[in-house]
Coordinates of C-alpha atoms in Angstrom, one line a residue:
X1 CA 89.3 144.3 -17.5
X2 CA 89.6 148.1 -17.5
X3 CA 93.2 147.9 -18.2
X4 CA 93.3 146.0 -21.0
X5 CA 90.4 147.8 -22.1
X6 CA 92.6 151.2 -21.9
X7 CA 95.3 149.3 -23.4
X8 CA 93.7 148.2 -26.4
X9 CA 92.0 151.6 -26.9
X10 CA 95.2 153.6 -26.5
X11 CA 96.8 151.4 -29.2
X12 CA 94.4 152.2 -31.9
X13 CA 94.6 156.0 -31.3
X14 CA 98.4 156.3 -31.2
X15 CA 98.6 153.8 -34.3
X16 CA 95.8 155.9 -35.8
X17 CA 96.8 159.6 -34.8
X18 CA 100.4 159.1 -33.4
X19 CA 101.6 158.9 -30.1
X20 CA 101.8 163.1 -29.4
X21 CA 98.2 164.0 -30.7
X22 CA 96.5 161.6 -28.5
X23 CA 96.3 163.0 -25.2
X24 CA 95.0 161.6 -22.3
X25 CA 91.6 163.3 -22.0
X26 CA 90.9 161.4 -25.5
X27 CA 91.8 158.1 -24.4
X28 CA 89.4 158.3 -21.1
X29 CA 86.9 160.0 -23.1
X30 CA 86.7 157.1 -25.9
X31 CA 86.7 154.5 -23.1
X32 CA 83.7 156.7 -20.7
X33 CA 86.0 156.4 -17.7
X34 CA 87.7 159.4 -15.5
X35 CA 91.2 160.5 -16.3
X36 CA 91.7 159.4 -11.9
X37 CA 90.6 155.8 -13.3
X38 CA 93.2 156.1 -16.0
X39 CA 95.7 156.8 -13.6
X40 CA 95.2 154.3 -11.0
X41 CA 96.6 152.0 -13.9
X42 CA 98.8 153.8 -15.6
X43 CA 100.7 157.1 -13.8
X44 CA 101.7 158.4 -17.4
X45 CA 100.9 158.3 -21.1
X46 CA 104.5 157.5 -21.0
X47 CA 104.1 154.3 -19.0
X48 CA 100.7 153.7 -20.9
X49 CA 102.6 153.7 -24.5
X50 CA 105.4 151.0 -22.8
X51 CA 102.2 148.8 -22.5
X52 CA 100.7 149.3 -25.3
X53 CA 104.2 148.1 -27.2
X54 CA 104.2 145.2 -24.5
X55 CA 101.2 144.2 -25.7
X56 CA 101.8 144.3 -29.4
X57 CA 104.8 142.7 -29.5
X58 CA 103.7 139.8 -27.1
X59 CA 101.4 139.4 -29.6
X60 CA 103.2 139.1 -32.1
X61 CA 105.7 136.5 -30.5
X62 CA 102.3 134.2 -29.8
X63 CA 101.7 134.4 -33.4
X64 CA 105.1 133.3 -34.9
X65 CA 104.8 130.8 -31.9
X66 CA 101.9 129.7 -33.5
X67 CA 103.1 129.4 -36.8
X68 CA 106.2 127.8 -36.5
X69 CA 104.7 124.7 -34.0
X70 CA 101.7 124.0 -35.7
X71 CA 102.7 120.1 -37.3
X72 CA 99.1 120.4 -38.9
X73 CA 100.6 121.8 -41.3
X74 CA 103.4 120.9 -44.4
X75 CA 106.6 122.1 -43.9
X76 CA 106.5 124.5 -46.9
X77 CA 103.7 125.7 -45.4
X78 CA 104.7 126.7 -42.4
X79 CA 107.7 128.6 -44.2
X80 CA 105.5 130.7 -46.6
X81 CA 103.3 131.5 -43.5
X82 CA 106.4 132.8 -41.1
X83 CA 107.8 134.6 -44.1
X84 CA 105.2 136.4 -45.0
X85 CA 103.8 137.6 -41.4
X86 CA 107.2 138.4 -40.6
X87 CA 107.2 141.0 -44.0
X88 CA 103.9 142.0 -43.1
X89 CA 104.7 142.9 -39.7
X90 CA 108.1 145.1 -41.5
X91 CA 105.4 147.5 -42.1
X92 CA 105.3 148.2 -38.3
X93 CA 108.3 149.7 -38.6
X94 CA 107.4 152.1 -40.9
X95 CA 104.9 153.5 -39.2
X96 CA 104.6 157.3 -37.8
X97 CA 104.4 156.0 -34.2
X98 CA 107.6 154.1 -34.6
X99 CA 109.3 156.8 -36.2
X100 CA 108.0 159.2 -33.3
X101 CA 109.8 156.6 -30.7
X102 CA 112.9 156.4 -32.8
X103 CA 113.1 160.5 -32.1
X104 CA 111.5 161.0 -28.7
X105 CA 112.6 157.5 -26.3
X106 CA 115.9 156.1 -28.1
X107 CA 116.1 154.0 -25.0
X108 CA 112.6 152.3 -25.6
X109 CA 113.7 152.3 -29.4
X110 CA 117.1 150.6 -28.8
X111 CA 114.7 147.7 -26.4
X112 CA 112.0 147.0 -29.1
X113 CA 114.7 146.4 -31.7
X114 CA 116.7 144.2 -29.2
X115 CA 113.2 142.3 -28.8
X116 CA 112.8 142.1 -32.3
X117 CA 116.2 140.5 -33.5
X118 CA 116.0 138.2 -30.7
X119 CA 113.1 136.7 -31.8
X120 CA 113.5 136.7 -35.5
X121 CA 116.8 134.8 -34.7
X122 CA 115.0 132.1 -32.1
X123 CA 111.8 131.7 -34.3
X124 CA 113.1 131.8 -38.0
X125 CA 116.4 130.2 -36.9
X126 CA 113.6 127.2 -35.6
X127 CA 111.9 126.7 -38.5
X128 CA 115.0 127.0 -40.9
X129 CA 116.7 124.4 -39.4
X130 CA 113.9 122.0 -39.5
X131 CA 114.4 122.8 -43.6
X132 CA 117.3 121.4 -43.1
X133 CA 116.7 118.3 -41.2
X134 CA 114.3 117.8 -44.4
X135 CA 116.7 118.3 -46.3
X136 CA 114.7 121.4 -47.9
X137 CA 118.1 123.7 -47.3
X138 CA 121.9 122.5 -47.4
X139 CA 123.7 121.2 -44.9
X140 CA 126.4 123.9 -44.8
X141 CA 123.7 126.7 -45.0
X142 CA 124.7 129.9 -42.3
X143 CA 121.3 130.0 -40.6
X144 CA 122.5 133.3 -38.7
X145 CA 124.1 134.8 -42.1
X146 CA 120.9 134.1 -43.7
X147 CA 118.2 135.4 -41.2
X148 CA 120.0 138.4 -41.3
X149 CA 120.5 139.1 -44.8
X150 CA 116.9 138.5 -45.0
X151 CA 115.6 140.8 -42.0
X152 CA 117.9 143.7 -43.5
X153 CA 116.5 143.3 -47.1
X154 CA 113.1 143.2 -46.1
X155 CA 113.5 146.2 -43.6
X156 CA 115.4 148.6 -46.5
X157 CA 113.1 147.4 -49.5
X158 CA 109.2 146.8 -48.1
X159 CA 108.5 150.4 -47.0
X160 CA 106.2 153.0 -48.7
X161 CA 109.3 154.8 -50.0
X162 CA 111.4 152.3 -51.8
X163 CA 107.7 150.9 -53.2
X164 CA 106.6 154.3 -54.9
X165 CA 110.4 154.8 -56.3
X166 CA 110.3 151.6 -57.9
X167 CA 106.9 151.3 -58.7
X168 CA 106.6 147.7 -57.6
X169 CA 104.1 146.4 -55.2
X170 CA 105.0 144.8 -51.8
X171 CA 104.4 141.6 -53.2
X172 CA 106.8 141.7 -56.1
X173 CA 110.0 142.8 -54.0
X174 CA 108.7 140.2 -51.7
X175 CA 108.7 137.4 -54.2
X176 CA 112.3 138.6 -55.2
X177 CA 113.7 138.2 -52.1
X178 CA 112.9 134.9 -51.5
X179 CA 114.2 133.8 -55.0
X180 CA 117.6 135.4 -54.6
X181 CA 117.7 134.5 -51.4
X182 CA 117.1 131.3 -51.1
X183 CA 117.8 129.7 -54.7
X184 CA 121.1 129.4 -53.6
X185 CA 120.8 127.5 -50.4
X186 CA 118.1 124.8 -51.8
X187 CA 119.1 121.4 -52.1
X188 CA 118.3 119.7 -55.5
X189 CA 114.8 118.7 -54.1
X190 CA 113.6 121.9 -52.2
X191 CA 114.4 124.2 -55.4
X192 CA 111.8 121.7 -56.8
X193 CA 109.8 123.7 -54.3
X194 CA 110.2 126.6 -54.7
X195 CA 107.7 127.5 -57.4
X196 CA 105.5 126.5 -54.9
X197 CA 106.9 128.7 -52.2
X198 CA 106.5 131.6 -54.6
X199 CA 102.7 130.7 -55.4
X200 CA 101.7 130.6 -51.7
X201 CA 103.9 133.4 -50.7
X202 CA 101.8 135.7 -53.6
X203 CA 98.3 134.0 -52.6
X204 CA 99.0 134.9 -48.9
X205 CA 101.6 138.0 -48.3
X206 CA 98.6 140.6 -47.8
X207 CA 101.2 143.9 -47.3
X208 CA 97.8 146.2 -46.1
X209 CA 97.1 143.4 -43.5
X210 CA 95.5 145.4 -40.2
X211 CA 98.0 144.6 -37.2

C-alpha cells in the first residue's frame, strides 16, 4: 500500500537525517510519487511523524509479544531474550530524533513514554512472574520495584555518553545489571542459573542491532 510505503520510507529518513532535515519534497521524491499523493494520506509531516512512531512502537509491542508467549522456548530463554531486546531498544531513546521530539512536541514526548512504561510494566511484569511460579525468583520479590529499578538503570547507563566516559561496552554494563540486580532476588536454584543468564545475555545482547 502507498501509505505504508510512505510510512516506512519516512521512518528511515527521519531516523537517518532527523526529523527537521527531511522535508517533504524528499520523502515523495524517494518514493516517485507527487507531494498531492503524499497529502491525500497524510495532511502534515507533523501527522506523518505521529505514524511513523505508531508504527514503530506497534512494532515493537508485537515483538515483546512474541517473546514473552513463545512456550517453544525454556524459561531462561525467554528471560535473556526480553532483557536484551528491551536494552537494545534503550538505544531508541538516545537517538537525535527522540531528542528532537523531547524539544519540539513535549506532548507526543509525554505519550510515547506513557506507552513505553505501560508496556514494560504489562510484558516484563508477565514474564517475571512466571519466574516466580518456577520458582526462578522469590516469593516476596516487588515485581513493580524491580521493573523499575531495572528500566531506570538501563535508561541512565546504556547510552553513547556514559559508554565513552566509562570506557565499557554496552555489553559489559549490561551484564552488570543483571547480576546486581537480580542476585538478590534468586532463589537458591535460579542463582544456579544465572551463569547461564549471563552467557546468553553476552552471546545475544547485540547493542548496534538495526531497529
Amino acid at each position: 500500500m502507498v501509505k505504508d510505503r510512505i510510512i516506512q520510507r519516512a521512518k528511515e529518513l527521519f531516523l537517518k537525517f532527523n526529523y527537521s532535515r527531511v522535508t517533504v519534497d524528499e520523502i515523495s521524491n524517494d518514493l516517485g510519487i507527487s507531494k498531492k499523493t503524499l497529502y491525500k494520506y497524510f495532511p502534515s509531516k507533523e501527522k506523518l511523524l505521529f505514524q511513523v512512531l505508531n508504527m514503530m512502537f506497534k512494532t515493537i509491542e508485537k515483538e515483546v509479544m512474541d517473546i514473552v508467549d513463545n512456550k517453544d522456548k525454556e524459561y531462561l530463554d525467554r528471560l535473556i531474550d526480553i532483557m536484551a531486546f528491551m536494552g537494545e531498544k534503550t538505544t531508541l531513546f538516545q537517538s537525535p530524533l527522540v531528542k528532537e521530539i523531547q524539544k519540539r512536541f513535549p506532548d507526543l514526548w509525554a505519550e510515547i513514554n506513557r506507552f513505553r512504561k505501560d508496556k514494560i510494566r504489562i510484558y516484563m511484569g508477565k514474564i517475571l512472574q512466571e519466574g516466580i511460579w518456577k520458582g526462578v525468583f522469590r516469593e516476596d520479590t516487588n515485581i513493580d520495584l524491580l521493573i523499575h529499578i531495572y528500566y531506570n538503570l538501563a535508561l541512565t547507563s546504556i547510552n553513547p555518553e556514559f559508554l565513552a566516559e566509562h570506557a565499557v561496552t554496552a555489553n559489559q554494563v549490561f551484564d552488570e545489571i543483571i547480576t546486581i540486580l537480580f542476585e538478590g532476588v534468586l532463589t537458591d536454584e535460579g542463582r544456579e542459573h544465572v551463569k547461564e543468564i549471563r552467557k546468553g545475555i553476552t552471546s545475544r545482547f547485540n547493542i548496534d542491532k538495526e531497529i
